[in-house]
Structure formats: C-alpha cells, structure tokens
CSV table of C-alpha atoms in Angstrom, one decimal:
chain,number,residue,atom,x,y,z
A,1269,GLU,CA,-0.4,-0.2,0.2
A,1270,PRO,CA,2.8,2.7,0.9
A,1271,VAL,CA,4.5,1.7,-2.5
A,1272,GLN,CA,0.9,1.9,-4.7
A,1273,ARG,CA,0.5,5.1,-2.5
A,1274,LEU,CA,4.1,6.2,-3.7
A,1275,VAL,CA,4.4,5.4,-7.4
A,1276,LEU,CA,0.9,5.4,-8.4
A,1277,ASP,CA,-0.6,9.0,-7.1
A,1278,PRO,CA,0.5,10.1,-3.2
A,1279,GLU,CA,-2.3,12.9,-3.6
A,1280,ALA,CA,-5.3,9.9,-4.6
A,1281,VAL,CA,-7.2,7.5,-3.1
A,1282,GLY,CA,-8.6,4.3,-4.4
A,1283,ILE,CA,-6.0,4.4,-7.1
A,1284,SER,CA,-5.5,0.3,-8.0
A,1285,ARG,CA,-4.2,0.2,-11.4
A,1286,PRO,CA,-1.7,1.7,-13.1
A,1287,PRO,CA,-2.6,3.7,-15.9
A,1288,TRP,CA,0.5,3.5,-18.1
A,1289,LEU,CA,2.7,0.8,-19.3
A,1290,ALA,CA,5.8,3.2,-18.7
A,1291,VAL,CA,6.5,4.3,-15.4
A,1292,PRO,CA,6.9,8.1,-14.8
A,1293,GLU,CA,10.3,9.2,-14.1
A,1294,SER,CA,9.7,11.1,-10.9
A,1295,ARG,CA,7.6,8.4,-9.3
A,1296,VAL,CA,10.9,6.2,-10.0
A,1297,THR,CA,13.2,8.6,-8.5
A,1298,ALA,CA,10.7,8.9,-5.5
A,1299,LEU,CA,10.6,5.4,-4.9
A,1300,ARG,CA,14.4,4.7,-5.5
A,1301,ALA,CA,14.9,7.7,-3.0
A,1302,LEU,CA,12.9,5.9,-0.2
A,1303,LEU,CA,14.9,3.0,-1.1
A,1304,ARG,CA,18.1,4.1,-0.5
A,1305,SER,CA,17.1,6.3,2.5
A,1306,LEU,CA,16.4,2.4,4.1
A,1307,GLU,CA,19.8,0.9,2.8
A,1308,LEU,CA,21.7,3.9,3.7
A,1309,ALA,CA,19.9,3.5,7.5
A,1310,HIS,CA,20.3,-0.2,7.5
A,1311,CYS,CA,24.0,0.2,7.3
A,1312,THR,CA,24.7,2.8,10.2
A,1313,GLY,CA,22.3,0.6,12.1
A,1314,ALA,CA,19.6,2.3,12.4
A,1315,SER,CA,16.6,0.1,13.5
A,1316,SER,CA,12.9,2.2,12.8
A,1317,LEU,CA,12.7,3.4,9.2
A,1318,THR,CA,10.6,6.1,7.5
A,1319,SER,CA,10.4,7.5,4.1
A,1320,PRO,CA,12.2,11.0,4.2
A,1321,THR,CA,8.8,12.6,3.1
A,1322,SER,CA,6.7,15.4,4.8
A,1323,SER,CA,5.4,14.6,7.4
A,1324,GLU,CA,1.6,14.6,6.7
A,1325,ASP,CA,2.7,11.9,3.7
A,1326,LYS,CA,5.1,9.8,5.9
A,1327,ILE,CA,5.3,6.0,4.7
A,1328,SER,CA,6.7,3.6,7.0
A,1329,LEU,CA,8.0,0.3,5.5
A,1330,SER,CA,9.4,-3.1,7.3
A,1331,PRO,CA,13.1,-2.4,8.1
A,1332,ARG,CA,16.0,-4.9,6.7
A,1333,ALA,CA,15.8,-7.7,8.7
A,1334,SER,CA,19.9,-8.0,11.0
A,1335,GLY,CA,22.4,-9.9,9.3
A,1336,ALA,CA,23.2,-10.6,5.7
A,1337,ASP,CA,21.5,-9.3,2.5
A,1338,SER,CA,19.1,-11.6,2.1
A,1339,SER,CA,17.2,-10.1,-0.8
A,1340,VAL,CA,19.6,-10.6,-3.9
A,1341,SER,CA,21.9,-13.8,-3.9
A,1342,ALA,CA,25.1,-11.5,-4.6
A,1343,SER,CA,27.1,-14.7,-6.7
A,1344,SER,CA,24.5,-13.9,-9.4
A,1345,LEU,CA,24.9,-10.5,-9.7
A,1346,PRO,CA,27.2,-9.0,-12.2
A,1347,SER,CA,30.9,-8.1,-11.5
A,1348,ALA,CA,31.0,-4.4,-9.7
A,1349,ALA,CA,33.8,-2.3,-8.3
A,1350,SER,CA,34.2,-2.1,-4.8
A,1351,SER,CA,31.9,-0.1,-3.0
A,1352,SER,CA,33.0,2.5,-0.2
A,1353,SER,CA,30.0,2.0,2.2
A,1354,SER,CA,30.9,0.4,5.3
A,1355,CYS,CA,28.6,-2.1,5.2
A,1356,SER,CA,29.7,-5.5,4.3
A,1357,SER,CA,26.9,-6.9,2.7
A,1358,CYS,CA,26.9,-3.3,0.4
A,1359,SER,CA,30.3,-4.6,-1.1
A,1360,SER,CA,29.8,-7.8,-1.8
A,1361,ALA,CA,29.6,-9.4,-5.5
A,1362,SER,CA,30.7,-11.8,-7.6
A,1363,THR,CA,30.8,-12.9,-11.6
A,1364,LEU,CA,28.9,-15.3,-13.0
A,1365,PRO,CA,30.9,-17.8,-15.2
A,1366,SER,CA,31.6,-16.4,-18.5
A,1367,ARG,CA,30.4,-19.4,-20.4
A,1368,GLY,CA,32.9,-18.2,-23.3
A,1369,ARG,CA,31.4,-15.0,-23.6
A,1370,SER,CA,33.5,-11.5,-24.1
A,1371,ASP,CA,34.3,-9.3,-20.9
A,1372,ALA,CA,32.5,-6.5,-22.9
A,1373,ALA,CA,29.0,-8.9,-22.7
A,1374,ILE,CA,29.1,-9.9,-19.0
A,1375,ALA,CA,30.4,-6.3,-17.8
A,1376,SER,CA,28.4,-4.8,-15.2
A,1377,PRO,CA,26.1,-1.6,-17.3
A,1378,ALA,CA,26.4,1.8,-15.8
A,1379,LEU,CA,23.4,1.7,-13.8
A,1380,LEU,CA,24.1,-2.0,-11.8
A,1381,ALA,CA,27.9,-1.5,-11.3
A,1382,ASP,CA,27.6,0.0,-7.8
A,1383,PRO,CA,26.2,-3.1,-5.3
A,1384,LEU,CA,23.9,-0.5,-3.4
A,1385,GLU,CA,22.5,1.1,-6.3
A,1386,ARG,CA,22.2,-2.5,-7.8
A,1387,ARG,CA,20.4,-3.9,-4.9
A,1388,ILE,CA,18.2,-0.4,-4.9
A,1389,TRP,CA,17.3,-0.9,-8.2
A,1390,LEU,CA,16.6,-4.6,-8.1
A,1391,GLN,CA,13.8,-3.8,-4.9
A,1392,THR,CA,12.4,-0.7,-6.8
A,1393,LEU,CA,11.8,-3.2,-9.8
A,1394,ALA,CA,10.5,-5.9,-7.2
A,1395,LEU,CA,8.2,-3.9,-5.2
A,1396,LEU,CA,6.2,-2.7,-8.4
A,1397,VAL,CA,5.6,-6.1,-9.5
A,1398,PRO,CA,2.3,-6.2,-7.7
A,1399,LEU,CA,1.1,-3.1,-9.5
A,1400,ALA,CA,2.1,-4.3,-12.4
A,1401,SER,CA,0.1,-7.7,-11.8
A,1402,ARG,CA,-3.1,-5.8,-11.5
A,1403,LEU,CA,-2.6,-4.7,-15.6
A,1404,ALA,CA,-3.6,-8.3,-16.4
A,1405,ASP,CA,-6.3,-9.5,-18.2
A,1406,PRO,CA,-6.2,-13.3,-18.2
A,1407,PRO,CA,-10.1,-14.1,-18.0
A,1408,LEU,CA,-9.6,-18.0,-19.1
A,1409,SER,CA,-6.3,-19.1,-16.7
A,1410,GLU,CA,-7.2,-15.9,-14.1
A,1411,PHE,CA,-3.9,-16.3,-13.8
A,1412,HIS,CA,-2.7,-12.8,-13.1
A,1413,VAL,CA,1.6,-12.4,-13.9
A,1414,GLY,CA,3.1,-8.9,-13.9
A,1415,VAL,CA,7.2,-8.3,-14.8
A,1416,VAL,CA,8.8,-5.3,-14.4
A,1417,GLY,CA,12.0,-4.3,-16.5
A,1418,LEU,CA,14.6,-2.2,-16.0
A,1419,GLY,CA,15.9,-0.4,-19.5
A,1420,ALA,CA,19.3,0.9,-20.5
A,1421,SER,CA,18.0,4.1,-20.4
A,1422,GLY,CA,17.2,4.0,-17.0
A,1423,ARG,CA,13.8,4.0,-17.3
A,1424,VAL,CA,11.4,1.1,-15.8
A,1425,TYR,CA,8.7,-0.5,-17.7
A,1426,LEU,CA,5.3,-3.1,-17.0
A,1427,GLY,CA,4.3,-5.5,-18.6
A,1428,ALA,CA,1.2,-8.0,-18.4
A,1429,ASN,CA,-0.7,-10.7,-19.6
A,1430,LEU,CA,-3.8,-10.7,-21.7
A,1431,GLU,CA,-5.7,-13.3,-23.2
A,1432,LEU,CA,-8.2,-12.5,-25.8
A,1433,PRO,CA,-11.4,-15.7,-25.6
A,1434,PRO,CA,-12.7,-16.7,-27.5
A,1435,ALA,CA,-10.0,-16.3,-30.2
A,1436,PRO,CA,-7.3,-19.3,-29.6
A,1437,LEU,CA,-5.1,-19.6,-27.0
A,1438,HIS,CA,-1.5,-18.9,-29.3
A,1439,THR,CA,-3.4,-15.3,-29.4
A,1440,ALA,CA,-2.7,-14.2,-26.1
A,1441,VAL,CA,0.4,-11.5,-25.3
A,1442,HIS,CA,2.5,-13.1,-22.2
A,1443,ALA,CA,3.6,-10.6,-19.9
A,1444,GLU,CA,7.5,-10.3,-20.9
A,1445,GLN,CA,6.0,-9.8,-24.4
A,1446,CYS,CA,4.3,-6.8,-23.3
A,1447,LEU,CA,6.9,-6.0,-21.5
A,1448,LEU,CA,9.5,-5.4,-24.4
A,1449,ALA,CA,6.5,-4.1,-26.7
A,1450,THR,CA,6.4,-0.8,-24.7
A,1451,MET,CA,9.7,-0.7,-24.5
A,1452,HIS,CA,10.2,-1.0,-28.2
A,1453,ARG,CA,7.4,1.8,-28.4
A,1454,HIS,CA,9.3,4.2,-26.4
A,1455,GLY,CA,12.4,3.8,-28.6
A,1456,GLU,CA,14.2,1.7,-25.1
A,1457,THR,CA,17.6,0.1,-26.8
A,1458,ARG,CA,18.3,-2.7,-23.8
A,1459,LEU,CA,16.8,-4.7,-21.6
A,1460,LEU,CA,18.3,-4.9,-18.2
A,1461,VAL,CA,16.8,-6.4,-15.9
A,1462,LEU,CA,13.6,-8.4,-15.6
A,1463,ALA,CA,11.7,-9.0,-12.4
A,1464,SER,CA,8.5,-11.1,-11.7
A,1465,THR,CA,7.2,-13.6,-9.0
A,1466,VAL,CA,7.6,-16.7,-11.4
A,1467,PRO,CA,10.5,-17.6,-14.3
A,1468,PRO,CA,9.3,-16.7,-17.8
A,1469,CYS,CA,7.8,-19.8,-19.7
A,1470,GLY,CA,10.0,-21.0,-22.7
A,1471,HIS,CA,8.0,-18.9,-25.1
A,1472,CYS,CA,8.7,-15.6,-23.3
A,1473,ARG,CA,12.6,-16.9,-22.6
A,1474,GLN,CA,12.7,-17.1,-25.9
A,1475,PHE,CA,11.2,-13.6,-27.0
A,1476,ILE,CA,13.6,-12.3,-24.3
A,1477,ARG,CA,16.6,-14.2,-26.2
A,1478,GLU,CA,15.8,-11.8,-29.4
A,1479,SER,CA,16.6,-8.4,-27.7
A,1480,HIS,CA,19.8,-6.5,-27.7
A,1481,HIS,CA,22.2,-8.7,-25.5
A,1482,GLY,CA,19.1,-10.7,-24.8
A,1483,ARG,CA,21.6,-13.5,-23.0
A,1484,GLU,CA,22.5,-11.2,-20.4
A,1485,VAL,CA,19.2,-9.6,-19.2
A,1486,LEU,CA,19.5,-10.2,-15.7
A,1487,ILE,CA,16.1,-12.4,-14.1
A,1488,ALA,CA,15.1,-10.8,-10.4
A,1489,LEU,CA,12.6,-13.4,-8.8
A,1490,GLY,CA,10.9,-13.2,-6.1
A,1491,ALA,CA,7.7,-15.1,-4.2
A,1492,ASP,CA,6.4,-12.6,-2.1
A,1493,CYS,CA,7.4,-8.7,-3.5
A,1494,SER,CA,4.5,-7.2,-1.0
A,1495,GLN,CA,6.8,-6.4,1.6
A,1496,TYR,CA,10.3,-4.6,1.7
A,1497,PRO,CA,12.5,-6.3,1.6
A,1498,VAL,CA,12.0,-8.5,-1.5
A,1499,GLU,CA,13.9,-11.7,-1.0
A,1500,LEU,CA,14.8,-12.4,-4.5
A,1501,THR,CA,16.9,-15.0,-6.4
A,1502,THR,CA,18.4,-13.8,-9.7
A,1503,CYS,CA,20.4,-15.6,-12.4
A,1504,ARG,CA,21.0,-14.7,-16.4
A,1505,LEU,CA,18.7,-15.4,-19.2
A,1506,THR,CA,21.2,-17.6,-20.6
A,1507,ASP,CA,21.4,-19.9,-17.2
A,1508,MET,CA,17.6,-20.4,-18.2
A,1509,LEU,CA,18.1,-21.0,-21.8
A,1510,THR,CA,21.1,-22.7,-21.9
A,1511,SER,CA,22.8,-23.4,-25.4
A,1512,SER,CA,20.3,-21.2,-27.3
A,1513,PHE,CA,18.6,-20.4,-30.8
A,1514,GLY,CA,18.8,-16.9,-31.5
A,1515,PRO,CA,18.6,-14.5,-33.9
A,1516,GLU,CA,22.0,-14.6,-34.8
A,1517,SER,CA,21.4,-18.5,-35.6
A,1518,LEU,CA,19.4,-17.3,-38.9
A,1519,LEU,CA,21.3,-13.6,-39.5
A,1520,VAL,CA,25.2,-12.7,-39.7
A,1521,PRO,CA,26.3,-12.8,-36.2
A,1522,GLU,CA,26.4,-8.8,-36.0
A,1523,ALA,CA,22.9,-8.3,-37.5
A,1524,GLU,CA,20.8,-6.1,-35.5
A,1525,HIS,CA,18.7,-7.3,-32.5
A,1526,LEU,CA,15.1,-6.2,-31.0
A,1527,LEU,CA,15.8,-2.8,-29.1
A,1528,CYS,CA,18.9,-2.9,-30.4
A,1529,LYS,CA,18.5,0.0,-32.8
A,1530,GLN,CA,15.3,1.1,-34.1
A,1531,PRO,CA,14.6,-0.3,-37.4
A,1532,SER,CA,14.0,2.2,-39.8
A,1533,HIS,CA,12.4,0.7,-43.1
A,1534,ALA,CA,12.9,4.4,-44.6
A,1535,GLU,CA,12.3,2.9,-48.3
A,1536,LEU,CA,9.1,2.0,-47.4
A,1537,VAL,CA,5.9,4.5,-48.2
A,1538,LEU,CA,2.3,4.9,-48.5
A,1539,GLY,CA,0.2,2.9,-51.1
A,1540,GLY,CA,-1.8,5.5,-53.2
A,1541,ASP,CA,-5.0,4.1,-51.7
A,1542,ALA,CA,-3.8,5.0,-47.7
A,1543,ALA,CA,-5.9,8.3,-47.5
A,1544,SER,CA,-8.8,7.4,-49.2
A,1545,THR,CA,-9.3,3.9,-47.9
A,1546,LEU,CA,-8.2,5.4,-44.2
A,1547,GLN,CA,-11.1,8.6,-44.9
A,1548,SER,CA,-13.7,6.4,-45.7
A,1549,SER,CA,-13.5,4.0,-42.8
A,1550,LEU,CA,-12.9,6.3,-40.2
A,1551,ALA,CA,-16.3,7.8,-41.4
A,1552,HIS,CA,-18.3,5.7,-39.3
A,1553,CYS,CA,-16.3,6.6,-36.5
A,1554,GLN,CA,-18.5,10.5,-36.1
A,1555,VAL,CA,-14.9,12.2,-36.3
A,1556,ASN,CA,-15.7,16.3,-36.0
A,1557,ALA,CA,-15.8,17.4,-39.6
A,1558,ASP,CA,-13.1,20.3,-38.6
A,1559,ALA,CA,-10.6,18.3,-37.3
A,1560,PHE,CA,-11.0,15.2,-39.5
A,1561,ALA,CA,-8.3,16.1,-42.3
A,1562,GLY,CA,-5.6,16.6,-39.3
A,1563,PHE,CA,-7.0,13.7,-37.7
A,1564,VAL,CA,-6.1,11.3,-40.9
A,1565,ARG,CA,-2.8,13.2,-41.9
A,1566,ARG,CA,-1.5,12.2,-38.3
A,1567,ALA,CA,-3.0,8.4,-38.4
A,1568,LEU,CA,-1.7,8.1,-41.6
A,1569,GLU,CA,1.9,9.5,-40.5
A,1570,SER,CA,1.7,7.1,-37.1
A,1571,GLY,CA,1.1,3.8,-39.3
A,1572,LEU,CA,3.8,4.6,-41.7
A,1573,TYR,CA,6.5,5.3,-38.9
A,1574,ALA,CA,5.1,1.9,-36.8
A,1575,VAL,CA,5.3,0.0,-40.1
A,1576,ARG,CA,8.6,1.4,-40.2
A,1577,GLY,CA,9.5,0.7,-37.5
A,1578,SER,CA,8.9,-2.7,-37.2
A,1579,TYR,CA,11.4,-5.8,-36.5
A,1580,ALA,CA,11.1,-8.0,-39.1
A,1581,PRO,CA,14.8,-9.1,-40.0
A,1582,HIS,CA,13.7,-13.3,-40.5
A,1583,SER,CA,10.5,-12.7,-42.6
A,1584,ARG,CA,11.7,-8.9,-44.3
A,1585,SER,CA,7.8,-8.6,-44.0
A,1586,PRO,CA,7.4,-5.3,-41.8
A,1587,SER,CA,3.8,-4.6,-40.9
A,1588,ALA,CA,2.0,-2.4,-38.3
A,1589,VAL,CA,-1.8,-1.6,-37.4
A,1590,LEU,CA,-3.9,1.2,-36.0
A,1591,ALA,CA,-6.5,0.6,-33.7
A,1592,PHE,CA,-8.8,3.1,-33.1
A,1593,TYR,CA,-11.1,2.8,-30.0
A,1594,ARG,CA,-13.7,4.9,-28.1
A,1595,LYS,CA,-13.3,5.0,-24.1
A,1596,LEU,CA,-16.3,4.6,-21.5
A,1597,ASP,CA,-18.1,7.2,-19.9
A,1598,LYS,CA,-18.7,7.5,-16.2
A,1599,ALA,CA,-21.9,5.7,-17.2
A,1600,GLY,CA,-20.2,2.4,-18.5
A,1601,ASP,CA,-21.7,4.1,-22.4
A,1602,LEU,CA,-19.6,5.0,-25.4
A,1603,ASN,CA,-18.5,8.3,-26.0
A,1604,SER,CA,-19.0,9.2,-29.8
A,1605,ASP,CA,-19.7,13.0,-30.2
A,1606,LYS,CA,-16.6,13.9,-29.8
A,1607,THR,CA,-13.4,13.9,-31.9
A,1608,GLY,CA,-10.8,13.7,-28.7
A,1609,ASP,CA,-12.9,10.3,-27.4
A,1610,LEU,CA,-11.5,8.2,-30.4
A,1611,LYS,CA,-8.0,7.2,-29.1
A,1612,LEU,CA,-5.4,5.4,-31.6
A,1613,ALA,CA,-2.9,2.7,-30.3
A,1614,VAL,CA,-0.7,1.7,-33.0
A,1615,GLY,CA,1.1,-1.5,-32.9
A,1616,SER,CA,4.2,-2.8,-34.6
A,1617,TYR,CA,5.1,-6.3,-35.7
A,1618,LEU,CA,8.0,-7.6,-33.6
A,1619,GLU,CA,9.4,-11.2,-35.2
A,1620,ASN,CA,11.5,-14.2,-33.5
A,1621,ALA,CA,13.5,-16.3,-34.9
A,1622,ALA,CA,11.8,-19.5,-33.1
A,1623,TYR,CA,8.8,-17.7,-35.0
A,1624,ASN,CA,6.0,-18.7,-32.5
A,1625,PRO,CA,6.9,-16.5,-30.3
A,1626,SER,CA,6.6,-13.5,-32.7
A,1627,LEU,CA,4.4,-10.8,-31.6
A,1628,PRO,CA,1.5,-10.1,-34.5
A,1629,PRO,CA,0.9,-6.0,-34.5
A,1630,LEU,CA,-2.7,-6.4,-33.2
A,1631,GLN,CA,-1.5,-7.8,-30.2
A,1632,TYR,CA,1.1,-5.1,-29.4
A,1633,ALA,CA,-2.1,-2.6,-29.8
A,1634,LEU,CA,-4.3,-4.3,-27.7
A,1635,THR,CA,-1.7,-4.2,-25.2
A,1636,GLN,CA,-2.0,-0.4,-24.9
A,1637,VAL,CA,-5.7,-0.6,-25.6
A,1638,MET,CA,-6.6,-3.6,-22.9
A,1639,LEU,CA,-3.9,-3.1,-20.8
A,1640,GLU,CA,-2.4,0.7,-20.3
A,1641,SER,CA,-6.2,2.2,-20.9
A,1642,GLY,CA,-8.5,-0.4,-19.4
A,1643,CYS,CA,-10.7,-0.7,-22.0
A,1644,ALA,CA,-12.4,-3.7,-23.4
A,1645,ALA,CA,-11.9,-5.3,-27.1
A,1646,SER,CA,-15.6,-4.3,-28.0
A,1647,THR,CA,-14.4,-0.3,-27.4
A,1648,LEU,CA,-12.5,-1.2,-30.9
A,1649,ARG,CA,-13.9,0.7,-33.8
A,1650,LEU,CA,-11.5,0.3,-36.6
A,1651,VAL,CA,-8.5,-1.3,-37.2
A,1652,VAL,CA,-6.1,-0.7,-40.4
A,1653,LEU,CA,-3.5,-3.0,-40.8
A,1654,PHE,CA,-0.3,-1.6,-42.9
A,1655,GLU,CA,1.1,-4.5,-45.3
A,1656,ILE,CA,4.3,-4.3,-47.9
A,1657,THR,CA,2.8,-5.4,-51.2
A,1658,ASP,CA,5.2,-8.1,-51.9
A,1659,ALA,CA,4.8,-9.1,-48.4
A,1660,ARG,CA,6.8,-13.2,-47.8
A,1661,ILE,CA,3.6,-13.5,-45.3
A,1662,SER,CA,0.1,-11.5,-44.3
A,1663,TYR,CA,-0.9,-11.0,-40.8
A,1664,ALA,CA,-4.4,-9.6,-42.7
A,1665,ALA,CA,-6.5,-13.0,-42.8
A,1666,GLU,CA,-5.4,-13.8,-39.2
A,1667,THR,CA,-6.5,-10.1,-38.0
A,1668,LYS,CA,-9.3,-10.3,-39.5
A,1669,ALA,CA,-10.7,-13.4,-37.7
A,1670,ILE,CA,-9.7,-12.4,-34.3
A,1671,LEU,CA,-11.2,-9.3,-35.1
A,1672,GLY,CA,-14.1,-11.1,-35.7
A,1673,GLN,CA,-14.4,-12.9,-32.3
A,1674,ILE,CA,-12.9,-10.4,-29.8
A,1675,ALA,CA,-15.0,-7.4,-31.7
A,1676,PRO,CA,-17.6,-8.1,-34.4
A,1677,ASP,CA,-18.5,-4.5,-34.8
A,1678,CYS,CA,-14.8,-3.5,-35.5
A,1679,VAL,CA,-14.4,-2.6,-38.7
A,1680,PHE,CA,-10.8,-3.9,-40.8
A,1681,GLU,CA,-9.0,-2.4,-43.4
A,1682,ARG,CA,-5.6,-3.3,-45.1
A,1683,VAL,CA,-3.3,-0.2,-46.7
A,1684,SER,CA,-0.6,-1.1,-49.1
A,1685,VAL,CA,2.7,0.2,-48.0
A,1686,LEU,CA,5.4,0.4,-51.1
A,1687,ARG,CA,9.4,-0.5,-50.9
C-alpha cells in the first residue's frame, strides 16, 4: 500500500491499477529515494526506518532484518567495483561464469555497477511487480502475471499478460512480450533487468533472447514482492536458456537484434489508396468534420512510422496496425460525439527467430487498448493493417479473424505499403 500510494499518486485515494505501462520517471525517482534512505539507514545500524517525505505523507516500511542481505543472491549478480560503503553486505559481489562470453558482454552496465545502487534497483523493480500484475487481463486462466523491466536509459516499464477469448490460446500476449513491446514503443535500446514472481515460460525466454544482449538480461524472482525487503533470487537468461537458438542463428552475427536500434525501413512509403481508405473507414467513427483532415494525416503518419519501425529481419515483411477505439464514460456508455474521445493505439510487428513467439501487430496494439487504457476489445471501432504489397507473410486474414471473435462490430481495413 505505501508503494502503491507513492508510485501511482500520493494525493489520490482508491487508485488500484497503473494508468501506464511506462512508469513516470518522477515516481521511480521517489521510490528509489525512499529505498536509498532505508538501505543507508541499514548500513549505519538504524532500527526504525521511515520515508524522508513530508510529515503528512510519511510512509513506513518494514526495516531490514539484521544480518546478511537476503534480498539478493550476490553470486548471480554482475561484476562490480568495490563499494565505499561500510556495510559488508553492500560490497559483496562476484561474477557469473563467462560461458565463453566476452568480458564486454558480461560487464555490468553503468546503472548496475555499484552494489548499493544495484540492490536499490532490484528492490525498486520487485516492489512494482504487484502493480504490474493488476494490469493483467487473463479471463481464461485467471493467472495474473506482472513483470517489471529496467531499460538501459534508466526508465522502468511494466508488462502483463492478456488473453483474448474466444480467440484461440495462441493469440494471448505474455507479460514479457507486453514489456518488450512497451520498451520498443518508447525507443528503449536494451533490457537490463526483469523482475517477476514467476520464472518466464519457454515462450518468453525465447522472446527475451531476441533482444539486444538478451542472453545477459538479469532475471530477478521474488515469491512475495509485497513487503520490503523482497527476497530475490537472480540469474541470467543464459542460465535459464542454455545452448540457445537466437537471431544470430539465422542472421549474420553482427545483425541488429530487437531493441538494439530501432529498425528503420526508410524506403517504405504509403500506397496511393492509403488516404482514401482511411478517410472512408473513419467516417462511421463520427470524427468531427473540422478536425477530420488533421486526424487522418496524423493517423497516416503514425501508421507509416510504425511499419517502418517494425522488427522483421527474418521474413522481411514489416507490418503495423492502427487501432481506433473509444473510452467508456462514467456511466459505462461509449462516447461518440467528440473527436477527442476517439483514441488511437499503434502496433508494430515484432518478429522472433523461433517464429512462433513473434508478436503480431494487432496484439502489440491491444496491450495499449486493453492493458494500459483498461478498455474492452468491444470498444474497438476501426483497425487498419499496414502491409507491404510484396510481403512474404501476411497478417491480414488472422487479424480479421481475431477481430471477428473479440470485436465483431469493429471495421477492418488493409492499407498497402510500397518499398
């Protein structure tokens, strides 16, 4: 509850789920400041710890038990320079076996180089896992999975699982896929740490493996992430997925991986039918006439940007989706009289060397519609698929079929993209 108040909104009451998948930097900073004060107080032997916030907004968390630091398995952490802290638990660290990797590959990223800061980051991510799990929408399994990731930029992202009955099980989005899609959408370049309460399934391990330095991602698992300090066990993805198959198995070794650098298919341009198709399709969405032209132009720009930014090195068939939906008003009815009520989610295709774990553009967009915005699939009004004309694979039939099951009133259109 203290973490919920601090991270969601210190002034609000009754907020139960995050309204975002990318955690605002100010909220992460506030939580890290609190944890830093607790860690430093532990190092100096303090026994009663409270938040350094104002008197009316003080937050009490359980003090760290005396003795060795049980929150992190030091042997599984990245290498780090010795810390100047006087607390022995803040400076104990060793490296993983190299398993043939280069020193550069196993060196600690700057964010995790200092043992104290590394532990603060791990505790920060772990304490956010319960919030991430509240975003999950699993009506079939009723098994809520939440994951939290730290990017190389220092930003923190959430991921949750999404199931789409009555569509088949393979259309579900795993929490780790949601996380990496959000990082891709925000231009993140590398996943450093992933925290969760359950180990990633084989499907998700393969999806993480596709990312930049995916084998080196630190996985932090805590059976109970609701109370500080969270007891964590950590390992690298390569220890969970040994002798793995990855993108370099199909591509040249120096080829770009997911998140390494946002792919730019700069040669792609919209087909001549793009504007007319979108204009006629949006007509039934009751877009305000005065704003219609600008709305169509911005939508086309978003679609082209998304298809250029898709990650499709294996099929060389980039694609993207624009998903137009309306939020419900307080009475639970659809607002359809204002242009501003029509929301837009964008999804890019994220491919995987193992093929099956690939994330289709529709599911990418649905993480924003159903998880981030909290809207039902029935709020979808129009989905537009952008695909190149000479695509080796197509998501047109599958996208239309899924929409027919989860949003039968949604209009589906396909727009041609030219190389």
